[in-house]
mmCIF file of C-alpha atoms in Angstrom:
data_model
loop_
_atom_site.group_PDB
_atom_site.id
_atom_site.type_symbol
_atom_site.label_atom_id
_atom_site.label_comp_id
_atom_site.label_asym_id
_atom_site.label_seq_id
_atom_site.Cartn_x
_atom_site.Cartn_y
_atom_site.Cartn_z
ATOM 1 C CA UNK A 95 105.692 91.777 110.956
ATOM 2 C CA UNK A 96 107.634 93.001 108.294
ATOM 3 C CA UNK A 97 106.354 92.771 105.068
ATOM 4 C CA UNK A 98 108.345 91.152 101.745
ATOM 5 C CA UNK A 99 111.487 93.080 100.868
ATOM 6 C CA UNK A 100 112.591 93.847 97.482
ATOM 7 C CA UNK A 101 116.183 94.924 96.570
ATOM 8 C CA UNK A 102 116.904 97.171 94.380
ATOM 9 C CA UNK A 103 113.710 99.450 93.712
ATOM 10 C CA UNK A 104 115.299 100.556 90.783
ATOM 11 C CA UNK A 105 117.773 99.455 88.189
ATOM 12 C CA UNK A 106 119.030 100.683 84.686
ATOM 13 C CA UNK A 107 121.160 98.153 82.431
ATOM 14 C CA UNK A 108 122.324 98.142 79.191
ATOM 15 C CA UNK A 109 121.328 95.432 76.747
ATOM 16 C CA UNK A 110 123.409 92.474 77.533
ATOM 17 C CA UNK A 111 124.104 92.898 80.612
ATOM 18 C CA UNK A 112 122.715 90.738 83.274
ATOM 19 C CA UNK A 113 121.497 91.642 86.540
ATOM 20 C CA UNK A 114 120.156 89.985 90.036
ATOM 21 C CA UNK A 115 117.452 91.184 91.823
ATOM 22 C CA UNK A 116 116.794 89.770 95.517
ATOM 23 C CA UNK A 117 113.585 88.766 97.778
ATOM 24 C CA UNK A 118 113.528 88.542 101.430
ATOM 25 C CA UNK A 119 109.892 86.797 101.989
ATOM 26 C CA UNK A 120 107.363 87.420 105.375
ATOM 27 C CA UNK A 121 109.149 85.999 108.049
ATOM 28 C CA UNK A 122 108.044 81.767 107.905
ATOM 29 C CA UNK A 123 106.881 81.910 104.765
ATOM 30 C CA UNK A 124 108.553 79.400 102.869
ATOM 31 C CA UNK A 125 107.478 80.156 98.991
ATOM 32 C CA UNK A 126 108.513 82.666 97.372
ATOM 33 C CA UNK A 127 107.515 83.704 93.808
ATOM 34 C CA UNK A 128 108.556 85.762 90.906
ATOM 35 C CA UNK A 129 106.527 87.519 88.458
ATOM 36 C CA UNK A 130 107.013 90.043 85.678
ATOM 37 C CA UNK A 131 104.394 92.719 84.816
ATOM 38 C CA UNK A 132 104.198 94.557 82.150
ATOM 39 C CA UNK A 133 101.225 97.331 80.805
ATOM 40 C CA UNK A 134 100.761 95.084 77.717
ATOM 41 C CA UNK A 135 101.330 91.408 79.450
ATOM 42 C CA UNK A 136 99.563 91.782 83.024
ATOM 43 C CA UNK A 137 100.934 89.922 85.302
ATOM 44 C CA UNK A 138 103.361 86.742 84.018
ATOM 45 C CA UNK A 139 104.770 84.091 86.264
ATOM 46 C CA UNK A 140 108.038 83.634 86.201
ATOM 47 C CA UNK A 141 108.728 80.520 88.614
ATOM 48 C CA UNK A 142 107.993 79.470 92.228
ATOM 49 C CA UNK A 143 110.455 78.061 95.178
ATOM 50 C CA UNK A 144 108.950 75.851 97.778
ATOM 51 C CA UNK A 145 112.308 74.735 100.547
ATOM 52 C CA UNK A 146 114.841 75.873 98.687
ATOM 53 C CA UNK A 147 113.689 73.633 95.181
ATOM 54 C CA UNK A 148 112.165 75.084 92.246
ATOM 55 C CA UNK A 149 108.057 73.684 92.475
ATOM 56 C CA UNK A 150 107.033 75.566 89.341
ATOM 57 C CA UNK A 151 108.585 77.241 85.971
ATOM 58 C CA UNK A 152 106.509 79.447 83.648
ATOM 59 C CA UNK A 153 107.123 80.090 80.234
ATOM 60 C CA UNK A 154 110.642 82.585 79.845
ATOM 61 C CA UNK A 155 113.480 81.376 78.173
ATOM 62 C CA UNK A 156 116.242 79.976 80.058
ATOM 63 C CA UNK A 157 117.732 83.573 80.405
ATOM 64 C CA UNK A 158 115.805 83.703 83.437
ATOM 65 C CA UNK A 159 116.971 81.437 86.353
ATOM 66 C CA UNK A 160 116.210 82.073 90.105
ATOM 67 C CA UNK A 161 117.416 79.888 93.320
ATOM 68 C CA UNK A 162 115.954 80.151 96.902
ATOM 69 C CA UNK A 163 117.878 79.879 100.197
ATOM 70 C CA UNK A 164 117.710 77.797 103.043
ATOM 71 C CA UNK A 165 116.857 81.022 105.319
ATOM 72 C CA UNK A 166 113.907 81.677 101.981
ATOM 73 C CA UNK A 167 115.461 84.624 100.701
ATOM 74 C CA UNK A 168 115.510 84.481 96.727
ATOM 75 C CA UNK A 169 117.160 85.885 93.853
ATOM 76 C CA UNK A 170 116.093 86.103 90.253
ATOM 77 C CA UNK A 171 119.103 86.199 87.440
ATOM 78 C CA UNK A 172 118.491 87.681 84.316
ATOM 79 C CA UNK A 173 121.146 87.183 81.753
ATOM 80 C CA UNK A 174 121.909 88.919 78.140
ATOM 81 C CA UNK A 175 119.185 91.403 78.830
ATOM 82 C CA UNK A 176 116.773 92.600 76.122
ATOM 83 C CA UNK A 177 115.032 95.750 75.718
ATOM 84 C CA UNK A 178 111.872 93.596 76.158
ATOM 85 C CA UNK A 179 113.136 92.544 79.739
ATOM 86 C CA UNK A 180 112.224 96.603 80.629
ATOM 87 C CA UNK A 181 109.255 95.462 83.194
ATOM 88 C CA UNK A 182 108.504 95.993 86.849
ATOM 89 C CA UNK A 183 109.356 92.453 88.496
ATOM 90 C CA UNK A 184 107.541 91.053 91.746
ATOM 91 C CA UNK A 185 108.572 88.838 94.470
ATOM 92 C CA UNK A 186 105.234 87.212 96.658
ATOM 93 C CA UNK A 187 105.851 84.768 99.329
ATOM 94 C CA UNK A 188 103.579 82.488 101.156
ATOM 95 C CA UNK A 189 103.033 80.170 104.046
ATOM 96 C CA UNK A 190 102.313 77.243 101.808
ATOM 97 C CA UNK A 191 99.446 76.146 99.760
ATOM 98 C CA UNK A 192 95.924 77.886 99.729
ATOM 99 C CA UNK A 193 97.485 80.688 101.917
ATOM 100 C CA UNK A 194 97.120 83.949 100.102
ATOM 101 C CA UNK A 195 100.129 85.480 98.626
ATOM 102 C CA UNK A 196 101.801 88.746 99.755
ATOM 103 C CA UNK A 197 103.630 90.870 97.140
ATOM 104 C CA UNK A 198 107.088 93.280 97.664
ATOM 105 C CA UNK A 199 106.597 97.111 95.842
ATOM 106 C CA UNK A 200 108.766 95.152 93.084
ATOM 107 C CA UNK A 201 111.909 96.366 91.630
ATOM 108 C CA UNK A 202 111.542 98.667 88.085
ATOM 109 C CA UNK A 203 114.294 97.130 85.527
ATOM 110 C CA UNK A 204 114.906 99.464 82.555
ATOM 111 C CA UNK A 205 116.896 98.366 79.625
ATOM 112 C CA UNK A 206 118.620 101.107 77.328
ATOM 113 C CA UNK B 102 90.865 79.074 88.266
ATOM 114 C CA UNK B 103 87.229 79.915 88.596
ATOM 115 C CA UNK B 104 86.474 83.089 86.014
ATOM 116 C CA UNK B 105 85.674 86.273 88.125
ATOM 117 C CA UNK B 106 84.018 89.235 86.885
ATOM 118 C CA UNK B 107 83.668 92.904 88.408
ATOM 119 C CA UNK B 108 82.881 96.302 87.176
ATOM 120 C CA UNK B 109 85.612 97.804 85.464
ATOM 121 C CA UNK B 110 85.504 101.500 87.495
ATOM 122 C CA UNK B 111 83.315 102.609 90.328
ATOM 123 C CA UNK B 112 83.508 106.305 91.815
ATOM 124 C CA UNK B 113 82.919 107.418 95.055
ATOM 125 C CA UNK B 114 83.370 109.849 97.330
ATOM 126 C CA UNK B 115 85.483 110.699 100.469
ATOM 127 C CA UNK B 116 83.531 108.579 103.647
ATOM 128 C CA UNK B 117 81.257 106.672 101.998
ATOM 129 C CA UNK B 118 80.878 103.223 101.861
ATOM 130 C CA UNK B 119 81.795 101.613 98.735
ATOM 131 C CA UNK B 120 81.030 98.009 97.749
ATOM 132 C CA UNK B 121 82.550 96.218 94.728
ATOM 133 C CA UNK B 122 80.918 92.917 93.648
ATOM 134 C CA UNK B 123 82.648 90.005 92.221
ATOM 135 C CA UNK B 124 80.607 87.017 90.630
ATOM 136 C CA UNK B 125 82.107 83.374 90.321
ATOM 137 C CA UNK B 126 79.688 81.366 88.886
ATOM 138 C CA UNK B 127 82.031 78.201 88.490
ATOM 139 C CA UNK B 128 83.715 78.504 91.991
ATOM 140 C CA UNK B 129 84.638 75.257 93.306
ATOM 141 C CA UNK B 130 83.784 73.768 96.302
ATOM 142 C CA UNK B 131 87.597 73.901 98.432
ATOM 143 C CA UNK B 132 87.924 77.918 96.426
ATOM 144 C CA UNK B 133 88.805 80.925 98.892
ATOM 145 C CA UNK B 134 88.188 84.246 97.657
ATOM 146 C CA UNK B 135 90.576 87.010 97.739
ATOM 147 C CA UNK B 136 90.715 90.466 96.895
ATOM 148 C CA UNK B 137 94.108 92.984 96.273
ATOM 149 C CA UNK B 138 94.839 96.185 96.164
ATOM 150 C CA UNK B 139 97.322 97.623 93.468
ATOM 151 C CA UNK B 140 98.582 101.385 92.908
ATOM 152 C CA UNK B 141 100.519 102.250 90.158
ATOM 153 C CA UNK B 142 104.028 100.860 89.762
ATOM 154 C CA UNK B 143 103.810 98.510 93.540
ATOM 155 C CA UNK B 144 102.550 95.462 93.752
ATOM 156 C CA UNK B 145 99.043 94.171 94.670
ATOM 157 C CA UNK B 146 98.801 94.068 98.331
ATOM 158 C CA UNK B 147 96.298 91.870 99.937
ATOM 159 C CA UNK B 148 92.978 92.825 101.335
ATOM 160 C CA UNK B 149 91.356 89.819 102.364
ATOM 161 C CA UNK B 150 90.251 86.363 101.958
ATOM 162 C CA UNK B 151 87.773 84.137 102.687
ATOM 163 C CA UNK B 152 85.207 80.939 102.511
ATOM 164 C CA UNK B 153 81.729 81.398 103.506
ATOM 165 C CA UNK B 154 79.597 84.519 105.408
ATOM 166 C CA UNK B 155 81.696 87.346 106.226
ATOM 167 C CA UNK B 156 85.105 87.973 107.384
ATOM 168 C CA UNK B 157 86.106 91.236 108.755
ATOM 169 C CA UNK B 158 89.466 92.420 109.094
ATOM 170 C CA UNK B 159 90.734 96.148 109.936
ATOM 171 C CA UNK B 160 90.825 97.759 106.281
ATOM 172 C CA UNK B 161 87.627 95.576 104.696
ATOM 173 C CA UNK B 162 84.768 93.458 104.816
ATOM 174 C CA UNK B 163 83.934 90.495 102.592
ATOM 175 C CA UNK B 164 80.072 89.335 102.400
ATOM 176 C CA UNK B 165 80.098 85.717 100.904
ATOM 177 C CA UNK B 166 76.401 84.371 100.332
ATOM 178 C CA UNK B 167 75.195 81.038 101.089
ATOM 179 C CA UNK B 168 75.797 80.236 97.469
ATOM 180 C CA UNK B 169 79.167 81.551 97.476
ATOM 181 C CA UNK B 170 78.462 82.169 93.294
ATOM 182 C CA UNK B 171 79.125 86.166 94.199
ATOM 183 C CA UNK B 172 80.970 87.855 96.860
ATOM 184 C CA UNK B 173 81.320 92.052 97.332
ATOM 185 C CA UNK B 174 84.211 93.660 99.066
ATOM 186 C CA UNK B 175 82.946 96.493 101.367
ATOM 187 C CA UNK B 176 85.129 99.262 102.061
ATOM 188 C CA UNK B 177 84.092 101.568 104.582
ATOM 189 C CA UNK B 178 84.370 105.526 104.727
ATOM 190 C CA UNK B 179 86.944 105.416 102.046
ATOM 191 C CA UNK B 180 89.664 108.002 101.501
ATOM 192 C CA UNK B 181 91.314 109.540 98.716
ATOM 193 C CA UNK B 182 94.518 107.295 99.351
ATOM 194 C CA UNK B 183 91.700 104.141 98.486
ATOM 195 C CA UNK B 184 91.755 104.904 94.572
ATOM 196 C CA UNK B 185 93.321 101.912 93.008
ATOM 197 C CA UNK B 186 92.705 99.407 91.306
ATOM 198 C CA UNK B 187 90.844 96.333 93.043
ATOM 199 C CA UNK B 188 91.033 92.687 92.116
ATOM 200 C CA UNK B 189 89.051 89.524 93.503
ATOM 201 C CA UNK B 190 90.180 85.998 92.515
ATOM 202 C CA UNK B 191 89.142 82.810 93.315
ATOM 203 C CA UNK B 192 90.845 79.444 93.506
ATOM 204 C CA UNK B 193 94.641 78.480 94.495
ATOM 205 C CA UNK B 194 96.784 81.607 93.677
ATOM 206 C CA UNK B 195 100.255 79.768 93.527
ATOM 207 C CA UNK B 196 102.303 79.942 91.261
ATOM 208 C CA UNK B 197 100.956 80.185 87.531
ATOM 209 C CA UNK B 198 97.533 79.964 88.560
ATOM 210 C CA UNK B 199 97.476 83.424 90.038
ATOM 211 C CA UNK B 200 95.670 85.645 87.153
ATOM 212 C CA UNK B 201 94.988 89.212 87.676
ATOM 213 C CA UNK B 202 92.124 89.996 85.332
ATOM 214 C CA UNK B 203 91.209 93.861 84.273
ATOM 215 C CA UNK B 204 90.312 94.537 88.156
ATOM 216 C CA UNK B 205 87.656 97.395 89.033
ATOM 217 C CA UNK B 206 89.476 100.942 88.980
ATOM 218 C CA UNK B 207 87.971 102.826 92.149
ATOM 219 C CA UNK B 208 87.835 106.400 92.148
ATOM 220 C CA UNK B 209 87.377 108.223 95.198
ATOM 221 C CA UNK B 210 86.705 112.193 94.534
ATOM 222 C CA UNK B 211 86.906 114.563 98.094
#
């Protein structure tokens, strides 16, 4: 079973641009979350997607917007980038509830 | 989320048996417990999960007492490739409620 697929493993902006990364979750798995982590933040939630409709929303500004698909592939948006957007960002998916989740290798945003 | 602690390194070397402990004093009574892996730069892959005893899949081992207030991840005859950083949590782990705390930084010397 193929595990969950992150696209691009790398990226380099510019500040101000904006970029979208994509997901493609465990085969049935139907949530799919985001997370940014950074040496001096951990691990920071960014928002989950349960069916296709945003279940939960951590605390980034509105810069940061995501949608899910009806096949559960995701993207995350991130608009007007910041130097302090520079962070390796995860995808995880899930089955559902109380099901562990299962993390891509992530994709490594650097702003200059 | 039920607070987990763990040593913050171990070291061991190359076929041995190593076995990380995790207590959980405030686990709750519907709480799994799972462990990940993490190297640098990926991102944590899981190990294992479970309720109660011992589960056993084909990288690990997880020993859950009775009291389920502790539980130790047993690798066995690890390898160089094993040094990473290991982290057990308890509880949900959707969403916002998934909380990576400092982990336990395994060594493994040949």
């Amino acid at each position: 079973k193929a595990g969950v697929t992150q696209t691009p493993r790398y990226l380099i902006k510019t500040r101000g641009q904006q970029v979208t990364l994509s997901c493609s979750p465990i085969s049935g798995h139907r949530s799919v979350s985001w997370y940014q982590q950074t040496p001096g933040q951990g691990l920071q939630f960014l928002f989950e997607y349960f069916s296709e409709t945003q279940r939960n929303k951590g605390n980034f500004p509105g810069r940061f917007s995501g949608r899910q698909f009806s096949n559960s592939r995701s993207e995350m948006n991130v608009s007007t980038l910041e130097l302090g957007d520079s962070a390796l960002y995860l995808c995880a998916s899930r089955m559902d509830r109380n099901q562990p989740q299962h993390f891509g290798d992530g994709t490594r945003l650097s702003i200059l | 989320l039920a607070k987990t602690t763990q040593p913050i390194s171990m070291d061991s070397y190359e076929g041995q048996e190593v076995n990380i402990t995790c207590s959980h004093n405030n686990i709750a009574t519907n709480d799994y417990i799972t462990w990940y892996q993490q190297f640098p730069s990926q991102g944590p892959r899981f190990i294992i999960q479970g309720y109660k005893t011992k589960v056993t899949n084909e990288v690990a081992s997880l020993f859950i007492p009775a009291d389920r207030k502790s539980s130790t991840l047993s690798l066995p005859r690890v390898s160089l490739s094993d040094t990473a950083v290991y982290y057990c949590l308890v509880g949900d782990l959707g969403g916002d409620k998934l909380i990576f705390g400092t982990g336990t930084r395994l060594q493994v010397f040949p």
